[in-house]
mmCIF file of C-alpha atoms in Angstrom:
data_model
loop_
_atom_site.group_PDB
_atom_site.id
_atom_site.type_symbol
_atom_site.label_atom_id
_atom_site.label_comp_id
_atom_site.label_asym_id
_atom_site.label_seq_id
_atom_site.Cartn_x
_atom_site.Cartn_y
_atom_site.Cartn_z
ATOM 1 C CA MET A 1 -17.865 -11.957 14.443
ATOM 2 C CA THR A 2 -16.375 -8.874 12.848
ATOM 3 C CA GLU A 3 -13.000 -9.316 11.232
ATOM 4 C CA ILE A 4 -10.214 -7.138 12.587
ATOM 5 C CA ILE A 5 -7.348 -6.880 10.119
ATOM 6 C CA PHE A 6 -3.958 -7.018 11.845
ATOM 7 C CA ASN A 7 -0.561 -6.193 10.392
ATOM 8 C CA VAL A 8 2.813 -6.777 12.073
ATOM 9 C CA ASN A 9 5.991 -4.801 11.341
ATOM 10 C CA GLU A 10 9.082 -6.151 13.071
ATOM 11 C CA GLU A 11 11.774 -3.781 14.315
ATOM 12 C CA ASP A 12 14.888 -4.633 16.353
ATOM 13 C CA ASP A 13 13.425 -3.785 19.784
ATOM 14 C CA TYR A 14 9.684 -3.993 19.182
ATOM 15 C CA SER A 15 6.871 -5.263 16.993
ATOM 16 C CA ILE A 16 4.336 -2.773 15.656
ATOM 17 C CA ILE A 17 0.866 -4.301 15.715
ATOM 18 C CA SER A 18 -1.439 -2.156 13.614
ATOM 19 C CA PHE A 19 -5.071 -2.932 12.997
ATOM 20 C CA VAL A 20 -8.000 -1.807 10.891
ATOM 21 C CA ILE A 21 -11.619 -2.423 11.788
ATOM 22 C CA PRO A 22 -13.725 -2.427 8.603
ATOM 23 C CA ARG A 23 -17.024 -1.823 10.420
ATOM 24 C CA VAL A 24 -18.436 -1.254 13.883
ATOM 25 C CA ILE A 25 -17.527 -3.974 16.378
ATOM 26 C CA SER A 26 -19.126 -5.011 19.659
ATOM 27 C CA PRO A 27 -17.600 -6.475 22.833
ATOM 28 C CA GLU A 28 -18.829 -9.935 21.821
ATOM 29 C CA ASP A 29 -16.329 -9.770 18.944
ATOM 30 C CA LEU A 30 -13.523 -10.299 21.479
ATOM 31 C CA VAL A 31 -14.627 -13.908 21.901
ATOM 32 C CA GLY A 32 -12.325 -15.983 19.750
ATOM 33 C CA LEU A 33 -10.233 -13.002 18.622
ATOM 34 C CA SER A 34 -6.672 -14.136 17.870
ATOM 35 C CA PRO A 35 -4.209 -11.258 17.613
ATOM 36 C CA PRO A 36 -0.905 -12.098 15.925
ATOM 37 C CA LYS A 37 1.822 -13.773 17.956
ATOM 38 C CA VAL A 38 5.052 -11.827 18.518
ATOM 39 C CA ASP A 39 8.492 -12.329 20.060
ATOM 40 C CA GLY A 40 7.929 -11.828 23.802
ATOM 41 C CA GLY A 41 11.536 -10.705 24.206
ATOM 42 C CA LYS A 42 10.685 -7.467 22.402
ATOM 43 C CA GLY A 43 8.189 -4.705 23.058
ATOM 44 C CA VAL A 44 4.860 -4.189 21.334
ATOM 45 C CA ILE A 45 3.474 -0.968 19.900
ATOM 46 C CA LEU A 46 -0.283 -0.956 19.264
ATOM 47 C CA SER A 47 -1.651 1.284 16.537
ATOM 48 C CA GLY A 48 -5.135 1.645 15.139
ATOM 49 C CA ARG A 49 -8.495 3.271 15.626
ATOM 50 C CA GLY A 50 -10.564 1.216 17.998
ATOM 51 C CA PRO A 51 -12.552 1.250 21.222
ATOM 52 C CA ILE A 52 -10.825 1.475 24.587
ATOM 53 C CA TRP A 53 -12.001 -2.028 25.526
ATOM 54 C CA LEU A 54 -10.191 -3.436 22.453
ATOM 55 C CA TYR A 55 -6.971 -1.717 23.565
ATOM 56 C CA CYS A 56 -7.457 -3.162 27.065
ATOM 57 C CA PHE A 57 -7.912 -6.633 25.555
ATOM 58 C CA LEU A 58 -4.777 -6.268 23.423
ATOM 59 C CA THR A 59 -2.752 -4.942 26.374
ATOM 60 C CA HIS A 60 -3.710 -8.015 28.376
ATOM 61 C CA PHE A 61 -2.979 -10.310 25.412
ATOM 62 C CA TYR A 62 0.550 -8.889 25.017
ATOM 63 C CA HIS A 63 1.164 -8.560 28.771
ATOM 64 C CA SER A 64 4.187 -10.883 28.782
ATOM 65 C CA THR A 65 6.188 -8.819 26.277
ATOM 66 C CA THR A 66 9.044 -6.493 27.297
ATOM 67 C CA PHE A 67 6.797 -3.425 27.063
ATOM 68 C CA ILE A 68 3.541 -2.240 25.544
ATOM 69 C CA ALA A 69 3.096 1.179 24.002
ATOM 70 C CA THR A 70 0.283 2.867 22.114
ATOM 71 C CA TYR A 71 0.947 4.970 19.033
ATOM 72 C CA ASP A 72 -0.163 8.597 19.252
ATOM 73 C CA PRO A 73 0.619 10.786 16.227
ATOM 74 C CA ARG A 74 0.221 13.930 18.366
ATOM 75 C CA PHE A 75 3.430 12.951 20.169
ATOM 76 C CA GLY A 76 5.212 11.654 17.080
ATOM 77 C CA GLY A 77 5.584 8.201 18.558
ATOM 78 C CA ALA A 78 4.265 5.640 20.993
ATOM 79 C CA VAL A 79 3.676 6.111 24.709
ATOM 80 C CA ILE A 80 4.795 3.219 26.925
ATOM 81 C CA VAL A 81 1.874 2.115 29.102
ATOM 82 C CA GLU A 82 3.340 -1.092 30.568
ATOM 83 C CA SER A 83 6.922 -2.254 31.080
ATOM 84 C CA HIS A 84 8.738 -5.333 32.343
ATOM 85 C CA HIS A 85 12.256 -4.028 31.732
ATOM 86 C CA GLU A 86 14.303 -1.358 33.497
ATOM 87 C CA LYS A 87 15.283 0.146 30.132
ATOM 88 C CA TYR A 88 11.677 1.175 29.355
ATOM 89 C CA PHE A 89 9.677 3.493 31.618
ATOM 90 C CA VAL A 90 5.908 3.986 31.694
ATOM 91 C CA GLY A 91 5.060 7.417 30.301
ATOM 92 C CA THR A 92 8.078 7.542 27.992
ATOM 93 C CA THR A 93 7.441 8.315 24.327
ATOM 94 C CA LEU A 94 9.313 6.219 21.763
ATOM 95 C CA GLU A 95 9.799 8.446 18.756
ATOM 96 C CA PHE A 96 9.403 6.769 15.400
ATOM 97 C CA GLY A 97 7.626 7.258 12.127
ATOM 98 C CA TYR A 98 5.858 4.809 9.917
ATOM 99 C CA LYS A 99 7.829 3.715 6.878
#
């Protein structure tokens, strides 16, 4: 199994889950993958270079959080792709910068 290195930065309303993949991974690497746990009462922003199927896996893993967004530097923030709260709308960009 290939190691995926996760990092979590906690903010008031969301957790930023960033990851680095040191080498090429395959779908079989999802078996047994344990992303970091977060506070489900907050949103999650996913950030990192990885295959679409990894992002799908992580979106499912964090499904029960307030919202899920993916970081896109072209928009200067993270685009909400899933929401369970009326305050957060799919397609909205949360502007933020890395510290």
